Each structure stands twice: as structure tokens, then as C-alpha cells.
């Protein structure tokens, strides 16, 4: 999964990037687009790895891109560089400044920044959708295709993001190549001074975030980056001082998985214990294709053990002996934490 950090110059994107990735990219203005990979912590994988002692243990990963803002840009922080970078992300994280930045004149106004960013995305999308409509009409596109873009244009004209379309209509797969921005899942990180780290998101901002079909979380990036660099024992104590119970990375991942409706399933064995990220509701055969296309093509059945059941019995054999191993067909919708073994024949 790829998540792009975007927003106004000086909102703390690079600080958030360092916080999440554990890297130490210099903060301050500008810089290059950077990428950093984060392993999604998962205690279930830790445990499975202890049980199977595999040659390799693979966690789910998120790749973050830190996209510098443009100084003085009133355009929602979207530079040309940012626009290019945004277009191939699976989700966007808008970092909103809610702290006094001594090198910026403007007092923090996260609600105004959110709206500026949104407006900029809407305008960029309108341009694309109108171009599509023009060309579609000239080249005799199907009525259905035209209708689809008309529907999008109507939404955008009203300032409504394309992501508000019902899932069936949204159909992300077919939108992929168009480079739209408001169809992208959006996470809004309110970046605050440490003295306000544990206060909830202000009501008006929370409401606006919900209206935009986005998910919000509160961070205090500078101090949380310092805390993230400490050992696990110290982390808990320092977080508690801020009134927090969970690390920023854990909060971020939970929010992102919730927003994107993602779950994990696992494969286990002596070779590898591995987490796979899928959208909730993905069927067994399709999920098998994530592992290898042969497994999807030659899919026969899936043997499934929910993680909790495995944990209760302690080994695959014990699960089998207790009659708790399930055999599922291709249309089985995987649940979070399912351990899956695919039977296939090609
Ligand atoms: N007080 C406070 N300062 C912060 C916080 N987060 C970032 N800063 C400071 O704000 C300044 C800008 O932070 P950056 O992370 O470089 O901001 P940016 O969004 O990456 O900026 P550009 O790359 O220019 O777009 C730095 O001096 C940070 O130390 C925070 O949570 N609280
Ligand atoms: Mg930066």
C-alpha cells in the first residue's frame, strides 16, 4: 500500500514522515520527494513466527511518500510535483498544521487549509472529467460511460468528492488511470503542539472530515517522533505523559486500515510466515491470486483456520484433531486473521 503525505509547506509532513518511518530526513522547507517503507506491526505474525520458526517472516508494508509543499502557495499546498506524486498513491494523508510555526506568518487554521486542499483537488478533477466528457461526446463514447462522467461532474460542481459515490459506482479499478484526486481515500492528520496532543479533534473539523468521506486522526509529530525513537519501555511512559495510550504509528495504521477497509490474512509454514493485506470481503480465490497467479487459476479449495482458533490449540495438527480446520470454496469471503492454505492444481 502506498500513502502520500501532502499539505501546505511547513505543516509538518516531513516530521510526520520521520515519525512513521523512523527515518531522519531533515525537516524545514522544501526538499525532494522521499519514500520510506514501514512494516505493519502485528502481534499475530510475531506469534505465528515463534510457532513455525520459518526461514522468513514477512509483515505487511506501507510505503510512505513525503511530498514537499510549495512555500507561499495558497493552493492547498499542491505543487506540480505534489500533483504528479499524488496520482499513483493508493491513499492520501493530508497533514494539517495546528501549531505555531515561527517561520510562517499565518496563524494555524486547519479548517481553512482542509477546504483549500479540497477545493484544489475538486478543480483538478473537474478539469479531467470535463475533458473526458468532451472527448467522449466527440468520439461517441457509450451512453453509460458518458453518464458516469456526468454524474462525477455534477458531484464536483457541488464540491462533493468522487469518493462519496457508492462503492459499486465508484469502481476504483476502472478509474485508476485517470489521475483523479478526490476519488482517493483521504486521511486527515491534525498536527498539533504537544500540549494539546490528547485533546479530541475539534467538532467542526471532525464534521467536515466526515462530510468529505475522509478519516481523521490527531498527531503531535515533533514530540511523537522523539518518543518513537526511544525503547519500548520508555515509549509507554512518555506517551502516558502526553495523555496517549498508543503510539502514533499504531494509531495511524488502525485509522488507515479502517478507512481503506483492509484486513490481513496469513500464510504459514516452515519457509515463510507472512501477512497479506486485502480489502474486506475479498473472496478466497481472488485472495489466492495475491500469493501467486497459479493459485488463483488452479484454485480447488482453501483450508482456513481463524487465528484465534490456531492460538487456542497451538498447532495445525491440534486444530485438525479437534475438527476445527475449515474447508472453504472459492467464494468464501476471508475474515481478518484467517490463516489460509490453498489447495490448487494447474
Ligand atoms: N511545535 C511543533 N512544531 C512542529 C510539529 N511538526 C513539525 N513542526 C515543525 O515545523 C517545521 C516544518 O516541519 P516540516 O516537517 O519540515 O514541514 P513540511 O510539511 O515537511 O514542510 P515542506 O516540506 O516545506 O512542505 C519544522 O521546524 C518542524 O520542527 C509539531 O507537531 N509541533
Ligand atoms: Mg518536508
Short mmCIF file of C-alpha atoms and ligand atoms in Angstrom, two decimals:
data_model
loop_
_atom_site.label_atom_id
_atom_site.label_comp_id
_atom_site.label_asym_id
_atom_site.label_seq_id
_atom_site.Cartn_x
_atom_site.Cartn_y
_atom_site.Cartn_z
CA UNK A 1 0.00 0.00 0.00
CA UNK A 2 1.26 3.44 -0.90
CA UNK A 3 0.27 6.50 1.10
CA UNK A 4 1.29 10.01 0.07
CA UNK A 5 1.78 12.73 2.67
CA UNK A 6 0.57 16.05 1.30
CA UNK A 7 -0.33 19.51 2.53
CA UNK A 8 0.86 23.07 2.87
CA UNK A 9 4.54 23.91 3.26
CA UNK A 10 5.53 23.79 6.90
CA UNK A 11 2.56 21.73 8.06
CA UNK A 12 4.87 19.01 9.33
CA UNK A 13 4.77 16.41 6.54
CA UNK A 14 8.44 15.54 6.80
CA UNK A 15 8.15 15.39 10.59
CA UNK A 16 5.20 13.00 10.23
CA UNK A 17 7.16 11.00 7.63
CA UNK A 18 10.08 10.64 10.06
CA UNK A 19 7.70 9.73 12.84
CA UNK A 20 6.06 6.96 10.84
CA UNK A 21 9.12 5.57 9.06
CA UNK A 22 11.70 6.04 11.79
CA UNK A 23 13.94 7.78 9.24
CA UNK A 24 15.70 11.04 9.99
CA UNK A 25 15.13 13.21 6.96
CA UNK A 26 15.99 16.84 7.75
CA UNK A 27 12.90 18.96 8.39
CA UNK A 28 12.47 22.55 7.31
CA UNK A 29 11.21 23.75 3.99
CA UNK A 30 11.29 22.01 0.67
CA UNK A 31 13.50 19.08 -0.23
CA UNK A 32 12.96 16.14 -2.51
CA UNK A 33 10.12 13.66 -2.63
CA UNK A 34 11.17 10.82 -0.35
CA UNK A 35 9.90 7.35 0.14
CA UNK A 36 10.07 5.18 3.21
CA UNK A 37 8.73 1.71 3.93
CA UNK A 38 7.10 0.77 7.19
CA UNK A 39 6.39 -2.67 8.42
CA UNK A 40 2.89 -3.01 9.82
CA UNK A 41 3.38 -4.35 13.34
CA UNK A 42 1.19 -7.39 14.03
CA UNK A 43 1.39 -9.47 17.19
CA UNK A 44 -0.32 -12.34 15.41
CA UNK A 45 2.58 -12.57 12.97
CA UNK A 46 5.04 -12.35 15.87
CA UNK A 47 3.33 -15.33 17.48
CA UNK A 48 2.98 -17.40 14.30
CA UNK A 49 6.64 -16.80 13.59
CA UNK A 50 7.57 -18.12 17.03
CA UNK A 51 5.45 -21.25 16.46
CA UNK A 52 6.70 -22.08 12.95
CA UNK A 53 10.27 -20.73 13.17
CA UNK A 54 10.16 -20.07 9.42
CA UNK A 55 13.17 -19.15 7.32
CA UNK A 56 11.45 -15.88 6.56
CA UNK A 57 8.82 -13.74 8.29
CA UNK A 58 7.08 -11.11 6.21
CA UNK A 59 4.91 -8.36 7.63
CA UNK A 60 2.52 -6.21 5.64
CA UNK A 61 4.12 -2.97 4.46
CA UNK A 62 3.13 0.60 3.81
CA UNK A 63 5.23 2.82 1.57
CA UNK A 64 5.03 6.48 2.53
CA UNK A 65 5.92 9.28 0.14
CA UNK A 66 6.78 12.66 1.58
CA UNK A 67 5.81 15.32 -0.92
CA UNK A 68 7.21 18.80 -0.21
CA UNK A 69 4.68 21.63 -0.19
CA UNK A 70 5.14 24.86 -2.08
CA UNK A 71 6.03 27.85 0.01
CA UNK A 72 3.55 30.69 -0.20
CA UNK A 73 1.24 28.54 -2.31
CA UNK A 74 -2.34 29.31 -1.41
CA UNK A 75 -3.38 26.35 -3.49
CA UNK A 76 -3.95 23.80 -0.81
CA UNK A 77 -0.27 23.05 -0.76
CA UNK A 78 -0.43 21.24 -4.05
CA UNK A 79 2.66 21.93 -6.10
CA UNK A 80 3.09 20.45 -9.55
CA UNK A 81 5.48 17.95 -8.02
CA UNK A 82 2.84 17.07 -5.45
CA UNK A 83 0.18 16.55 -8.11
CA UNK A 84 2.38 14.17 -10.05
CA UNK A 85 3.32 12.25 -6.97
CA UNK A 86 -0.23 12.04 -5.65
CA UNK A 87 -1.61 10.39 -8.73
CA UNK A 88 -0.08 6.99 -8.11
CA UNK A 89 -0.82 6.72 -4.42
CA UNK A 90 -3.42 4.32 -3.02
CA UNK A 91 -4.41 6.84 -0.37
CA UNK A 92 -3.52 10.38 0.65
CA UNK A 93 -2.72 11.71 4.08
CA UNK A 94 -3.28 15.44 4.34
CA UNK A 95 -1.18 16.91 7.14
CA UNK A 96 -2.86 19.99 8.63
CA UNK A 97 -0.86 22.44 10.71
CA UNK A 98 -2.34 23.17 14.11
CA UNK A 99 0.78 24.61 15.77
CA UNK A 100 2.59 27.93 15.54
CA UNK A 101 5.36 27.66 13.02
CA UNK A 102 7.73 30.59 13.71
CA UNK A 103 8.82 30.75 10.08
CA UNK A 104 5.27 31.17 8.78
CA UNK A 105 3.27 34.34 9.25
CA UNK A 106 -0.12 32.78 9.04
CA UNK A 107 -1.69 31.58 12.28
CA UNK A 108 -2.75 27.93 12.08
CA UNK A 109 -6.17 27.42 10.53
CA UNK A 110 -6.63 23.72 9.84
CA UNK A 111 -10.24 24.01 8.72
CA UNK A 112 -9.36 26.63 6.10
CA UNK A 113 -6.39 24.53 4.95
CA UNK A 114 -8.57 21.44 4.61
CA UNK A 115 -11.03 23.37 2.48
CA UNK A 116 -8.28 24.92 0.36
CA UNK A 117 -6.81 21.49 -0.29
CA UNK A 118 -10.19 20.02 -1.10
CA UNK A 119 -11.11 22.86 -3.47
CA UNK A 120 -7.83 22.45 -5.30
CA UNK A 121 -8.44 18.71 -5.74
CA UNK A 122 -12.00 19.35 -6.94
CA UNK A 123 -10.79 21.84 -9.57
CA UNK A 124 -8.09 19.47 -10.79
CA UNK A 125 -10.66 16.66 -11.07
CA UNK A 126 -13.21 18.85 -12.84
CA UNK A 127 -10.65 19.61 -15.49
CA UNK A 128 -10.05 15.91 -16.10
CA UNK A 129 -13.74 14.96 -16.03
CA UNK A 130 -14.75 17.77 -18.39
CA UNK A 131 -12.01 16.78 -20.80
CA UNK A 132 -13.23 13.17 -20.66
CA UNK A 133 -16.79 14.28 -21.37
CA UNK A 134 -15.78 16.47 -24.32
CA UNK A 135 -13.74 13.76 -25.89
CA UNK A 136 -16.34 11.11 -25.09
CA UNK A 137 -19.08 13.09 -26.86
CA UNK A 138 -16.90 13.72 -29.90
CA UNK A 139 -15.73 10.15 -30.17
CA UNK A 140 -19.11 8.59 -29.48
CA UNK A 141 -18.47 7.01 -26.10
CA UNK A 142 -21.24 4.79 -24.75
CA UNK A 143 -24.18 6.45 -23.03
CA UNK A 144 -23.24 4.62 -19.87
CA UNK A 145 -19.70 5.95 -19.88
CA UNK A 146 -20.92 9.50 -20.52
CA UNK A 147 -23.50 9.21 -17.77
CA UNK A 148 -20.81 8.12 -15.38
CA UNK A 149 -18.71 11.19 -16.06
CA UNK A 150 -21.73 13.46 -15.98
CA UNK A 151 -22.53 12.11 -12.55
CA UNK A 152 -18.98 12.85 -11.44
CA UNK A 153 -19.11 16.34 -12.88
CA UNK A 154 -22.38 17.05 -11.06
CA UNK A 155 -20.80 15.97 -7.78
CA UNK A 156 -17.68 18.03 -8.33
CA UNK A 157 -19.73 21.08 -9.35
CA UNK A 158 -21.32 20.84 -5.90
CA UNK A 159 -17.93 20.48 -4.24
CA UNK A 160 -18.54 16.82 -3.40
CA UNK A 161 -15.58 14.44 -3.74
CA UNK A 162 -15.85 11.48 -6.11
CA UNK A 163 -15.06 9.14 -3.23
CA UNK A 164 -18.58 9.83 -1.93
CA UNK A 165 -20.04 7.71 -4.72
CA UNK A 166 -21.40 4.36 -3.53
CA UNK A 167 -18.76 1.63 -3.84
CA UNK A 168 -20.41 -0.05 -6.83
CA UNK A 169 -20.49 3.18 -8.81
CA UNK A 170 -17.11 4.37 -7.67
CA UNK A 171 -15.41 1.28 -9.12
CA UNK A 172 -11.86 2.36 -8.36
CA UNK A 173 -10.30 -0.18 -10.69
CA UNK A 174 -11.76 1.49 -13.77
CA UNK A 175 -10.90 4.99 -12.54
CA UNK A 176 -7.30 4.13 -11.89
CA UNK A 177 -5.63 5.58 -14.96
CA UNK A 178 -7.45 8.92 -14.91
CA UNK A 179 -5.33 10.56 -12.24
CA UNK A 180 -8.26 11.88 -10.25
CA UNK A 181 -7.62 13.18 -6.77
CA UNK A 182 -10.95 13.28 -4.96
CA UNK A 183 -11.54 9.59 -5.62
CA UNK A 184 -8.53 8.72 -3.48
CA UNK A 185 -9.21 7.65 0.13
CA UNK A 186 -8.21 10.55 2.36
CA UNK A 187 -6.77 10.52 5.84
CA UNK A 188 -6.53 13.85 7.61
CA UNK A 189 -3.80 14.18 10.23
CA UNK A 190 -4.19 17.18 12.51
CA UNK A 191 -0.64 18.02 13.59
CA UNK A 192 -0.60 19.70 16.98
CA UNK A 193 1.61 21.11 19.65
CA UNK A 194 2.39 18.58 22.33
CA UNK A 195 0.40 20.42 25.00
CA UNK A 196 -2.78 19.56 23.10
CA UNK A 197 -1.80 16.08 21.90
CA UNK A 198 -4.57 14.21 23.69
CA UNK A 199 -7.44 16.62 23.02
CA UNK A 200 -10.01 15.31 20.59
CA UNK A 201 -10.37 16.68 17.08
CA UNK A 202 -12.48 19.88 17.20
CA UNK A 203 -16.11 19.18 16.37
CA UNK A 204 -16.33 21.42 13.26
CA UNK A 205 -13.22 19.87 11.78
CA UNK A 206 -14.40 16.34 12.56
CA UNK A 207 -17.71 17.11 10.87
CA UNK A 208 -16.03 18.49 7.75
CA UNK A 209 -13.71 15.48 7.56
CA UNK A 210 -16.71 13.15 7.75
CA UNK A 211 -18.55 15.16 5.07
CA UNK A 212 -15.59 14.67 2.76
CA UNK A 213 -15.71 10.92 3.31
CA UNK A 214 -12.30 11.06 4.98
CA UNK A 215 -10.96 9.77 8.27
CA UNK A 216 -9.20 11.94 10.84
CA UNK A 217 -6.57 11.49 13.49
CA UNK A 218 -4.64 13.77 15.83
CA UNK A 219 -0.84 13.70 15.95
CA UNK A 220 1.82 15.68 17.68
CA UNK A 221 4.51 14.91 15.20
CA UNK A 222 7.65 16.55 16.67
CA UNK A 223 7.36 15.12 20.14
CA UNK A 224 5.95 11.80 18.96
CA UNK A 225 8.90 11.40 16.60
CA UNK A 226 11.21 11.80 19.60
CA UNK A 227 9.20 9.26 21.56
CA UNK A 228 9.19 6.78 18.67
CA UNK A 229 12.99 6.78 18.75
CA UNK A 230 13.02 5.52 22.37
CA UNK A 231 12.98 1.93 23.57
CA UNK A 232 9.57 0.28 24.01
CA UNK A 233 9.60 0.57 27.82
CA UNK A 234 10.23 4.34 27.79
CA UNK A 235 7.74 4.92 24.99
CA UNK A 236 4.75 3.94 27.09
CA UNK A 237 5.73 6.28 29.92
CA UNK A 238 6.32 9.27 27.61
CA UNK A 239 3.09 8.63 25.72
CA UNK A 240 1.22 8.50 29.02
CA UNK A 241 2.71 11.90 29.90
CA UNK A 242 1.04 13.28 26.78
CA UNK A 243 -2.22 11.57 27.72
CA UNK A 244 -1.85 8.96 24.96
CA UNK A 245 -2.07 5.18 25.20
CA UNK A 246 -0.95 4.13 21.74
CA UNK A 247 1.97 5.07 19.50
CA UNK A 248 1.35 7.38 16.56
CA UNK A 249 2.23 4.60 14.12
CA UNK A 250 -0.28 2.22 15.70
CA UNK A 251 -3.00 4.91 15.63
CA UNK A 252 -2.15 5.80 12.07
CA UNK A 253 -2.25 2.21 10.83
CA UNK A 254 -5.50 1.46 12.62
CA UNK A 255 -7.12 4.55 11.11
CA UNK A 256 -5.75 3.82 7.64
CA UNK A 257 -6.88 0.17 7.69
CA UNK A 258 -10.33 1.27 8.87
CA UNK A 259 -10.59 3.94 6.17
CA UNK A 260 -9.46 1.59 3.42
CA UNK A 261 -11.46 -1.31 4.82
CA UNK A 262 -8.36 -3.50 4.87
CA UNK A 263 -7.84 -6.77 6.67
CA UNK A 264 -4.97 -9.25 6.88
CA UNK A 265 -4.84 -12.93 6.18
CA UNK A 266 -1.87 -15.15 6.85
CA UNK A 267 0.04 -17.94 5.22
CA UNK A 268 2.22 -20.14 7.42
CA UNK A 269 4.84 -22.82 7.03
CA UNK A 270 8.49 -23.64 7.52
CA UNK A 271 9.52 -21.46 4.61
CA UNK A 272 7.61 -18.35 5.42
CA UNK A 273 5.09 -16.85 7.77
CA UNK A 274 3.50 -13.96 6.00
CA UNK A 275 0.78 -11.32 6.31
CA UNK A 276 -1.23 -10.36 3.22
CA UNK A 277 -3.33 -7.23 3.03
CA UNK A 278 -6.68 -7.41 1.28
CA UNK A 279 -9.92 -5.47 1.18
CA UNK A 280 -12.60 -6.83 3.47
CA UNK A 281 -14.90 -9.17 1.54
CA UNK A 282 -12.21 -10.38 -0.88
CA UNK A 283 -13.04 -13.95 -1.86
CA UNK A 284 -10.75 -16.89 -1.29
CA UNK A 285 -9.90 -17.48 -4.95
CA UNK A 286 -9.06 -13.84 -5.59
CA UNK A 287 -7.03 -13.66 -2.39
CA UNK A 288 -5.12 -16.76 -3.51
CA UNK A 289 -4.11 -14.75 -6.58
CA UNK A 290 -2.26 -12.30 -4.35
CA UNK A 291 0.03 -15.14 -3.33
CA UNK A 292 0.54 -16.43 -6.86
CA UNK A 293 -1.48 -16.33 -10.07
CA UNK A 294 -1.25 -20.15 -10.30
CA UNK A 295 -3.08 -20.42 -7.01
CA UNK A 296 -5.94 -18.36 -8.37
CA UNK A 297 -6.06 -20.14 -11.71
CA UNK A 298 -5.89 -23.67 -10.31
CA UNK A 299 -7.82 -22.94 -7.13
CA UNK A 300 -9.58 -26.01 -5.71
CA UNK A 301 -10.32 -25.10 -2.13
CA UNK A 302 -8.98 -23.18 0.83
CA UNK A 303 -8.21 -24.65 4.21
CA UNK A 304 -8.87 -21.97 6.76
CA UNK A 305 -8.03 -21.61 10.43
CA UNK A 306 -9.01 -18.37 12.11
CA UNK A 307 -6.03 -17.00 14.03
CA UNK A 308 -7.93 -17.16 17.35
CA UNK A 309 -8.61 -20.86 16.85
CA UNK A 310 -4.98 -21.53 15.98
CA UNK A 311 -3.91 -19.65 19.06
CA UNK A 312 -6.27 -21.68 21.22
CA UNK A 313 -4.93 -25.07 20.01
CA UNK A 314 -1.31 -24.08 19.38
CA UNK A 315 -0.62 -26.12 16.23
CA UNK A 316 -2.22 -27.01 12.90
CA UNK A 317 -2.34 -30.68 13.89
CA UNK A 318 -4.19 -29.92 17.13
CA UNK A 319 -6.67 -27.78 15.20
CA UNK A 320 -7.26 -30.65 12.75
CA UNK A 321 -7.62 -33.21 15.52
CA UNK A 322 -10.25 -31.04 17.14
CA UNK A 323 -12.15 -30.88 13.86
CA UNK A 324 -11.75 -27.11 13.67
CA UNK A 325 -10.00 -26.87 10.29
CA UNK A 326 -12.47 -25.41 7.82
CA UNK A 327 -12.61 -26.20 4.13
CA UNK A 328 -13.94 -23.29 2.07
CA UNK A 329 -14.77 -22.81 -1.58
CA UNK A 330 -13.70 -20.07 -3.99
CA UNK A 331 -16.45 -17.66 -2.94
CA UNK A 332 -15.62 -17.69 0.74
CA UNK A 333 -15.11 -14.10 1.96
CA UNK A 334 -11.94 -14.08 4.05
CA UNK A 335 -12.10 -12.70 7.59
CA UNK A 336 -9.39 -10.70 9.32
CA UNK A 337 -6.85 -13.09 10.82
CA UNK A 338 -7.69 -16.13 8.70
CA UNK A 339 -4.77 -18.48 8.17
CA UNK A 340 -5.25 -19.83 4.67
CA UNK A 341 -3.76 -22.77 2.88
CA UNK A 342 -4.72 -23.01 -0.79
CA UNK A 343 -5.19 -26.38 -2.49
CA UNK A 344 -4.67 -25.95 -6.20
CA UNK A 345 -3.93 -27.78 -9.38
CA UNK A 346 -2.52 -26.28 -12.59
N1 LIG B 1 5.62 22.74 17.60
C1 LIG B 1 5.58 21.84 16.63
N2 LIG B 1 6.38 22.02 15.56
C2 LIG B 1 6.31 21.11 14.57
C3 LIG B 1 5.44 19.98 14.62
N3 LIG B 1 5.60 19.28 13.49
C4 LIG B 1 6.52 19.93 12.76
N4 LIG B 1 6.97 21.02 13.40
C5 LIG B 1 7.98 21.98 12.94
O1 LIG B 1 7.51 22.66 11.79
C6 LIG B 1 8.57 22.90 10.85
C7 LIG B 1 8.22 22.36 9.50
O2 LIG B 1 8.09 20.95 9.60
P1 LIG B 1 8.33 20.01 8.35
O3 LIG B 1 8.04 18.62 8.80
O4 LIG B 1 9.63 20.26 7.71
O5 LIG B 1 7.16 20.54 7.40
P2 LIG B 1 6.83 20.07 5.91
O6 LIG B 1 5.35 19.99 5.83
O7 LIG B 1 7.58 18.85 5.56
O8 LIG B 1 7.32 21.28 5.05
P3 LIG B 1 7.66 21.28 3.44
O9 LIG B 1 8.49 20.09 3.17
O10 LIG B 1 8.38 22.54 3.19
O11 LIG B 1 6.36 21.25 2.74
C8 LIG B 1 9.81 22.23 11.46
O12 LIG B 1 10.56 23.22 12.09
C9 LIG B 1 9.23 21.27 12.46
O13 LIG B 1 10.12 21.02 13.52
C10 LIG B 1 4.64 19.81 15.79
O14 LIG B 1 3.88 18.84 15.94
N5 LIG B 1 4.73 20.78 16.75
MG1 LIG B 2 9.03 18.49 4.06
#
